[in-house]
mmCIF file of C-alpha atoms and ligand atoms in Angstrom:
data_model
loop_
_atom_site.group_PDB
_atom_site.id
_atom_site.type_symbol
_atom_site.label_atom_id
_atom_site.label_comp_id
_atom_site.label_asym_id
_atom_site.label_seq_id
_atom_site.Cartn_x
_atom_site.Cartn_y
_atom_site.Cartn_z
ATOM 1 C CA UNK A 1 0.000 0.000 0.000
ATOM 2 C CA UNK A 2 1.219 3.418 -0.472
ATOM 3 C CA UNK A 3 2.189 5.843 2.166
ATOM 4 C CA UNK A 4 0.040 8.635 2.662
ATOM 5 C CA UNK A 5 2.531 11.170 3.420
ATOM 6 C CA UNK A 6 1.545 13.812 6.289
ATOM 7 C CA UNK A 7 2.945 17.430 5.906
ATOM 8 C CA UNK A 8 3.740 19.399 9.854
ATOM 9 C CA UNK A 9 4.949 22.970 8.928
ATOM 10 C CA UNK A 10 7.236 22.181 6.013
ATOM 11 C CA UNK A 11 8.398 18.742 7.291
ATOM 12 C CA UNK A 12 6.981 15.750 5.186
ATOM 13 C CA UNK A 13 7.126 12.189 7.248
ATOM 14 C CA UNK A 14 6.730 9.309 5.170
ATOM 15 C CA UNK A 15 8.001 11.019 2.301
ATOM 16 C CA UNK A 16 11.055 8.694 1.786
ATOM 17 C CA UNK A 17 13.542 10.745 4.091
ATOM 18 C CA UNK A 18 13.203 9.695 7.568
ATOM 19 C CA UNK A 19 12.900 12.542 9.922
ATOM 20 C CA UNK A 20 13.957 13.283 13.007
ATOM 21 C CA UNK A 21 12.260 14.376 15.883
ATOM 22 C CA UNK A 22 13.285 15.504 19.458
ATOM 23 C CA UNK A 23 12.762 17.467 22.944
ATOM 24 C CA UNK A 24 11.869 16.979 26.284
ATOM 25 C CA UNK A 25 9.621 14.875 28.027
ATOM 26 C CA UNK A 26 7.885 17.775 29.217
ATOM 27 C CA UNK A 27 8.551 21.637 28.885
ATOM 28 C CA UNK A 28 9.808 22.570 32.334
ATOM 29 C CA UNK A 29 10.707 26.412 31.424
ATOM 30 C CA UNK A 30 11.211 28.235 28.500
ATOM 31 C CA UNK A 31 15.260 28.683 28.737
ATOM 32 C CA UNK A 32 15.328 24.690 28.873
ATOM 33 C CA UNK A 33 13.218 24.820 25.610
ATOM 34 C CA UNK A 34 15.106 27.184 23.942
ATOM 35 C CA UNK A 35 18.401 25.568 24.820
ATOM 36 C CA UNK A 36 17.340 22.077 23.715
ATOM 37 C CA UNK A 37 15.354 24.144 20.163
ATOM 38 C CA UNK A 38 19.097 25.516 19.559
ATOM 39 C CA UNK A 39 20.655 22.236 19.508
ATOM 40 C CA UNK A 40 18.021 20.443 17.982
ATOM 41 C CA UNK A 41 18.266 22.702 15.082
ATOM 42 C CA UNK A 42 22.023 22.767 14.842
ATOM 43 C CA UNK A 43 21.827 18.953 14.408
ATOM 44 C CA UNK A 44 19.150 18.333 11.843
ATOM 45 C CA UNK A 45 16.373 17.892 13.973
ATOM 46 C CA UNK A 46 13.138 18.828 12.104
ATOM 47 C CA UNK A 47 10.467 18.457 14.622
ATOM 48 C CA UNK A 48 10.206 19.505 18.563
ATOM 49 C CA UNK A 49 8.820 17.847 20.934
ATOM 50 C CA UNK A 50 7.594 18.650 24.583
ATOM 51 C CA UNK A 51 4.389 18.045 26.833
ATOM 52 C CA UNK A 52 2.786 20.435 27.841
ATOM 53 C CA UNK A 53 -0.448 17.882 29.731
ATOM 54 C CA UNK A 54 1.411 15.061 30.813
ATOM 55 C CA UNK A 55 0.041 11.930 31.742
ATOM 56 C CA UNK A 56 1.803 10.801 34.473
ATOM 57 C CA UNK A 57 1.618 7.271 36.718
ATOM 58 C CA UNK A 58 1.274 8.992 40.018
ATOM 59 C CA UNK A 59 -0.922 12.202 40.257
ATOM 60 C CA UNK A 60 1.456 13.604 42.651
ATOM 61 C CA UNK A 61 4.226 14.049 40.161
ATOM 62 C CA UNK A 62 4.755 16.834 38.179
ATOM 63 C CA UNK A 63 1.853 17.138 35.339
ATOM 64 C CA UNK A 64 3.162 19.624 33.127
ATOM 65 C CA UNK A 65 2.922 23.315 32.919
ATOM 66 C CA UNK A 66 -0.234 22.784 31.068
ATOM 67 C CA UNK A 67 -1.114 26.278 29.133
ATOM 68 C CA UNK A 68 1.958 28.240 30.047
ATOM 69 C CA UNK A 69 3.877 24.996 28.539
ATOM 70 C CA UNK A 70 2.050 25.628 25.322
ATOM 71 C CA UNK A 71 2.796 29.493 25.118
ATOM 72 C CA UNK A 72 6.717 28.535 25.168
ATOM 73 C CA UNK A 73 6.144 26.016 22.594
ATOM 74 C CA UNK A 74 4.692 28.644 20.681
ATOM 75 C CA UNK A 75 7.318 31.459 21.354
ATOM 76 C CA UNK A 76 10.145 28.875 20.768
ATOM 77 C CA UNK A 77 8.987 27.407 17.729
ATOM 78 C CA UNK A 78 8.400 31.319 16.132
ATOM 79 C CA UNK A 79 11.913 31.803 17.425
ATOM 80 C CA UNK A 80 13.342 29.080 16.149
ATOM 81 C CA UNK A 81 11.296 28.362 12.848
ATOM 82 C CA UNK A 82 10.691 24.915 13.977
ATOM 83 C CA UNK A 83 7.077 22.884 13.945
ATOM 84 C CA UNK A 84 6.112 21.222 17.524
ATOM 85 C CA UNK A 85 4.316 18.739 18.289
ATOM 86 C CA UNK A 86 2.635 18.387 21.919
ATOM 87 C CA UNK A 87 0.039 15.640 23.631
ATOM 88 C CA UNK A 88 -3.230 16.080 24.738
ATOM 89 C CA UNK A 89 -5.485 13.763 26.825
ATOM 90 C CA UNK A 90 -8.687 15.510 27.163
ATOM 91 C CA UNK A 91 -11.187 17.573 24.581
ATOM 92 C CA UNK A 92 -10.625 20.362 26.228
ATOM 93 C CA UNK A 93 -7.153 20.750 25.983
ATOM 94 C CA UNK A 94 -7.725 20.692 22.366
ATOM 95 C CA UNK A 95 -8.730 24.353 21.251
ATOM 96 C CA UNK A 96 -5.891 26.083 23.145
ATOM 97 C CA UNK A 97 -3.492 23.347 22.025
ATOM 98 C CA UNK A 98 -4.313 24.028 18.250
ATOM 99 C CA UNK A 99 -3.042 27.328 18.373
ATOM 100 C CA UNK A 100 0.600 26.891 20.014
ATOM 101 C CA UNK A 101 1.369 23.649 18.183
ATOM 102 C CA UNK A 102 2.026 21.879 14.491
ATOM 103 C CA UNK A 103 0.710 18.467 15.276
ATOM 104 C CA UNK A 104 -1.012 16.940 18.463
ATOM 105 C CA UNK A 105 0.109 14.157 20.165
ATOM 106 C CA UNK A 106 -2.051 10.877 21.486
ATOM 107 C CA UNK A 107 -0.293 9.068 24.071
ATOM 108 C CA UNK A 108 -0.060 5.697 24.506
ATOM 109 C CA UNK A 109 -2.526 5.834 27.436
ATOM 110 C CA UNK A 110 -5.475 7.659 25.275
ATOM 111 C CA UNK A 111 -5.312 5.391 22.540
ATOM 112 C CA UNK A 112 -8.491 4.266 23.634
ATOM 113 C CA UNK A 113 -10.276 7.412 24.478
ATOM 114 C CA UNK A 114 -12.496 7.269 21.746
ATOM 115 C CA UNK A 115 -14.310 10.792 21.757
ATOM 116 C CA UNK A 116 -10.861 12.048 22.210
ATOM 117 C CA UNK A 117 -10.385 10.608 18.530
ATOM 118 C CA UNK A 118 -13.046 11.784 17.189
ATOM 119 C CA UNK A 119 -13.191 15.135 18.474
ATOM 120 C CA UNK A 120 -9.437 15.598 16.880
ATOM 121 C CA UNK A 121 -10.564 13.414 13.762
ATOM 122 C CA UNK A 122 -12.594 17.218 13.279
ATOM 123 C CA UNK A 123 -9.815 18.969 13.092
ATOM 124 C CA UNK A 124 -7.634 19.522 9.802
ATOM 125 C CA UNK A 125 -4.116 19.124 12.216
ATOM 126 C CA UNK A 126 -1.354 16.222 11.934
ATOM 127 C CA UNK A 127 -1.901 13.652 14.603
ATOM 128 C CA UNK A 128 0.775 11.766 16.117
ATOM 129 C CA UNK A 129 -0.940 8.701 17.395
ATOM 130 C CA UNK A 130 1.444 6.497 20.012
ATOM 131 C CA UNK A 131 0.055 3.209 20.590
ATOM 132 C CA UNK A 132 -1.106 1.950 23.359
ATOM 133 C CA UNK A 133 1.243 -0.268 25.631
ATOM 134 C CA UNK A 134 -1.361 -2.978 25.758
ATOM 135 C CA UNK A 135 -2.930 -2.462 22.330
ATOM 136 C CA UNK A 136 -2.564 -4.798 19.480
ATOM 137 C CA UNK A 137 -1.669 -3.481 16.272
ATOM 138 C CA UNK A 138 -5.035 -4.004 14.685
ATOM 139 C CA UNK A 139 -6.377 -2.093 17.310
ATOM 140 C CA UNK A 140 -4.058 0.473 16.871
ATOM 141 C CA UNK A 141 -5.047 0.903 13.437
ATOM 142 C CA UNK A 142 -8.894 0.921 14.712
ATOM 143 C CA UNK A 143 -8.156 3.992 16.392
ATOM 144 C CA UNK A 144 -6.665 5.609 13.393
ATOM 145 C CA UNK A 145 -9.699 5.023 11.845
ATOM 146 C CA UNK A 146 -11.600 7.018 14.394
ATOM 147 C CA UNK A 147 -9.437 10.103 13.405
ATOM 148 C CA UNK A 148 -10.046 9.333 9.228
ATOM 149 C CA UNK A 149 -14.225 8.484 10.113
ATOM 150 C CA UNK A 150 -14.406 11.899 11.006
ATOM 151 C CA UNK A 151 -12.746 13.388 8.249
ATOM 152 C CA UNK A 152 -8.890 13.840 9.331
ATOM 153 C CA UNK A 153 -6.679 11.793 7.487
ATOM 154 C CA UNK A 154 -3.652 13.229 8.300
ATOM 155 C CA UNK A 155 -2.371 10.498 11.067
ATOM 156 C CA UNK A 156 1.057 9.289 11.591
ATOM 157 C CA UNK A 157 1.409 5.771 13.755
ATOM 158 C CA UNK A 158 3.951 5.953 16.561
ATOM 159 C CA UNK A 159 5.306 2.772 17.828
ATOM 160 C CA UNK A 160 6.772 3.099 21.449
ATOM 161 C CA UNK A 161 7.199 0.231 22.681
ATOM 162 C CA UNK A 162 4.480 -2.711 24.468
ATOM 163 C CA UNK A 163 4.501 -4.282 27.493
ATOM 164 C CA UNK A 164 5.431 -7.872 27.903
ATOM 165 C CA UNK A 165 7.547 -9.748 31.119
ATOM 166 C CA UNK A 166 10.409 -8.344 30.467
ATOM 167 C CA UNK A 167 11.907 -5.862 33.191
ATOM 168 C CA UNK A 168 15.905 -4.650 31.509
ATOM 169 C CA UNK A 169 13.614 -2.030 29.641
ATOM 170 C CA UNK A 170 10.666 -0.178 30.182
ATOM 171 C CA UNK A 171 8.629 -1.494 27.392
ATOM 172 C CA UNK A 172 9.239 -4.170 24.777
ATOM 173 C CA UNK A 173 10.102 -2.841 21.558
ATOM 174 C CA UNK A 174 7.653 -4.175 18.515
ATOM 175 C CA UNK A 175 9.893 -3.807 15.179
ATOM 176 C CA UNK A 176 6.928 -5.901 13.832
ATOM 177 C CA UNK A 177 4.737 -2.918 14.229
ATOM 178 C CA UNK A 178 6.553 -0.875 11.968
ATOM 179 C CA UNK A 179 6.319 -2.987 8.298
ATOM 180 C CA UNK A 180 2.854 -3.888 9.211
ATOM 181 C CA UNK A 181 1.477 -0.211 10.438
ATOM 182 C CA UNK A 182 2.603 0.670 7.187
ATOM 183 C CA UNK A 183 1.337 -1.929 5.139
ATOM 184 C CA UNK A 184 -1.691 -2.264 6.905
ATOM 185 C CA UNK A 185 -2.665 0.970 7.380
ATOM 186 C CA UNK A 186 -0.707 2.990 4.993
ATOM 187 C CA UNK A 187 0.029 5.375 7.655
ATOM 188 C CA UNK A 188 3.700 7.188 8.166
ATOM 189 C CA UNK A 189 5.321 4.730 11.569
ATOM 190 C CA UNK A 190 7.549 6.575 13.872
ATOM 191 C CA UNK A 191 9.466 4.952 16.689
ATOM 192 C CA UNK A 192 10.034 6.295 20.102
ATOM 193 C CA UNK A 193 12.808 4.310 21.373
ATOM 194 C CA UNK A 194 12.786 6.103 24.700
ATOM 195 C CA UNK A 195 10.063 5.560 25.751
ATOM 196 C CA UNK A 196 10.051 2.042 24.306
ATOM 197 C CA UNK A 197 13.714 1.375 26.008
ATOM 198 C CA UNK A 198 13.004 3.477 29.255
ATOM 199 C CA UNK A 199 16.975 3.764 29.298
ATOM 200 C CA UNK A 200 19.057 6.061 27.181
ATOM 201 C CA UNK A 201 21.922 3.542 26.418
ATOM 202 C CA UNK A 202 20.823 1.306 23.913
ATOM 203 C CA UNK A 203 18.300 3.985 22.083
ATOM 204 C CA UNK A 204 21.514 3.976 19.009
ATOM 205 C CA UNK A 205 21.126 0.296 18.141
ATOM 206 C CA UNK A 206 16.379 0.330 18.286
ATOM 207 C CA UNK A 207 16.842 3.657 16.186
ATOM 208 C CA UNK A 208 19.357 1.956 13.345
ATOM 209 C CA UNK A 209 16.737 -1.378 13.886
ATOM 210 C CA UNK A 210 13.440 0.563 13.434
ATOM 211 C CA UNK A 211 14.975 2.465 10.358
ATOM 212 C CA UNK A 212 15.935 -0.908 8.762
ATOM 213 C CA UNK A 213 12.504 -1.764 9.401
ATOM 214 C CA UNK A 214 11.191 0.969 7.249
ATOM 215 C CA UNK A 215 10.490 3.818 10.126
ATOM 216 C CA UNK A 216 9.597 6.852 8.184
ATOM 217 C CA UNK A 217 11.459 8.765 11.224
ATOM 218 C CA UNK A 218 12.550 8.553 15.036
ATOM 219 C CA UNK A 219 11.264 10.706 18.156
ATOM 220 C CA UNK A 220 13.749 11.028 20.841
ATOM 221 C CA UNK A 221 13.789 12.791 24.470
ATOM 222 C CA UNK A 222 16.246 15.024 25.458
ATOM 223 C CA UNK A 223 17.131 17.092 28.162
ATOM 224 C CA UNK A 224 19.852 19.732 29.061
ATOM 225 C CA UNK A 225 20.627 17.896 32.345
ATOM 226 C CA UNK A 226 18.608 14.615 32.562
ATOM 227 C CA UNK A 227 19.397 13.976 36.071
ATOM 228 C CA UNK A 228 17.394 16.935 37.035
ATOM 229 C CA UNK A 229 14.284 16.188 34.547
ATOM 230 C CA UNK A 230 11.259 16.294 36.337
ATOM 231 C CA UNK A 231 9.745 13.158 34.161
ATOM 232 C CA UNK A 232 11.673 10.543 32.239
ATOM 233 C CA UNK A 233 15.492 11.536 32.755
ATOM 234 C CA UNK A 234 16.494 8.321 32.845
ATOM 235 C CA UNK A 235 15.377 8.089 29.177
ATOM 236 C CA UNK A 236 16.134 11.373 27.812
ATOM 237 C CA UNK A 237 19.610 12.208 26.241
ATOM 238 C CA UNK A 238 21.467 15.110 26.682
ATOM 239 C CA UNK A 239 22.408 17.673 24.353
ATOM 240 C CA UNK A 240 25.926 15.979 23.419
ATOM 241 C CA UNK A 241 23.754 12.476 22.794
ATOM 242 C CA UNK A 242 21.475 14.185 20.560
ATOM 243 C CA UNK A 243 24.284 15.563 18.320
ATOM 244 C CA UNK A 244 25.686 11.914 18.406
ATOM 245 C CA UNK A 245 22.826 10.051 17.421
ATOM 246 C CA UNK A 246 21.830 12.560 14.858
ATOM 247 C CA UNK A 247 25.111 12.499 13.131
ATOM 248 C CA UNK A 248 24.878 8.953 12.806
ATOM 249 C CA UNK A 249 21.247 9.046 11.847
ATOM 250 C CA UNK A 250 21.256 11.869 9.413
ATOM 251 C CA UNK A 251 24.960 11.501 8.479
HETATM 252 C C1 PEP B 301 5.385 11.089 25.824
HETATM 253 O O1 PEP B 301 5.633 11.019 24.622
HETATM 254 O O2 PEP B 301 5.822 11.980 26.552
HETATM 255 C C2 PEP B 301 4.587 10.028 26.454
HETATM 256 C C3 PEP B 301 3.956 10.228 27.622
HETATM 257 O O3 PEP B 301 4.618 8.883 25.762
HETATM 258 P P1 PEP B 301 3.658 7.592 25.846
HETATM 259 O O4 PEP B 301 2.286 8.098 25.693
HETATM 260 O O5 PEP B 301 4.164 6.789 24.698
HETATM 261 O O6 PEP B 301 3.928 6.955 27.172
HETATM 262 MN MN1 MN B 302 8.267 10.913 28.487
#
């Protein structure tokens, strides 16, 4: 099946060159944005990531900076000339999220939030849709459809890992998902080894894997000074990774 390639800003994914995209977990203050937008650019990153509404485990750890997180994705991404892409988990995060970002983000954990779907399946903007830890891939693909039903077909797949027994990493991650999200569902597949991997040391080797598998592009986390993150530092590289793994990505 063909790809149906899915423009953000100027950046095409699935358009044969696999792009790269990166940022922090969540935005935590606009100079750590605009230090991690800087490098990001400098290295050939082409989309930037950060949460603004973050779904977290515990509900006493930090959620996100909710809208003031969205205003520095805004000012940072006029500054820097760079399309972001942010999560939301609820409808009504929605409206003010459409005006400070390129593409929306569904997390793996809203997968299954079906009006959520829908209400951003009436919208005209990119969705990047993560799937769900415990989701199989046809259901995956199910909730894709819920975006196209309603009239937005402009959906790129995000594999990021499942869960299975195994405890070395965070999630397991399913290469399989890649050839068959795009065959199946002619969708652009992205790969989030970090959260996939939950550690930052072997994210190299699952990025070179999913691109062999066909990934039409990677989404990494990084942070300035990941042992200070306040989500997912363990995960996130630092500004010196980033450079690595994009030179050897991007050549
Ligand atoms: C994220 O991308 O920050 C995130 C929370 O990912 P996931 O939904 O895949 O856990
Ligand atoms: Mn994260």
């Amino acid at each position: 099946m063909e790809i149906r390639s899915v423009a953000v800003g100027g950046v095409v994914i699935g358009g044969g060159t696999p792009v790269l995209i990166a940022g922090p977990c969540a935005v935590e203050d606009e100079r750590m944005l605009r230090e991690v937008a800087r490098a990001a650019v400098d290295c050939g990153v082409s989309i930037l990531r950060g949460g603004a509404f973050k779904p977290r485990t515990s509900p006493y750890s930090f959620q996100g900076l909710g809208l003031e997180g969205l205003r520095i994705m805004d000012s940072v991404r006029r500054e820097y000339g760079i399309p972001v892409v942010s999560e939301v988990m609820s409808i009504e995060q929605i409206g003010p999220t459409l005006e400070c970002v390129d593409m929306i983000q569904v997390g793996a954990r809203n997968m299954h939030n079906f009006p959520l779907l829908s209400a951003l399946g009436r919208t005209d903007r990119p969705v990047l849709l993560k799937r769900g830890f415990m989701a199989t891939i046809e259901e995956w693909l199910m909730a894709a459809e819920y975006l196209v039903k309603e009239g937005n077909d402009r959906v790129v797949l995000c594999e990021r890992g499942i869960r299975t027994f195994e405890t070395w990493t965070r999630n397991t991650l399913d290469i399989s998902a890649v050839p068959l999200g795009r065959m199946l569902g002619g969708y652009p597949v992205l790969v989030d080894p970090s959260h996939a991997a939950g550690r930052r040391d072997i994210l190299e080797p699952l990025c070179l894997a999913s691109l062999a598998a066909g990934a039409d592009g990677i989404m990494v986390e990084v942070h300035p000074d990941p042992d200070k993150a306040l989500s997912d530092g363990g995960q996130s590289l630092d500004l010196d990774g980033l450079r690595r793994l994009a030179e050897k990505l991007l050549g």
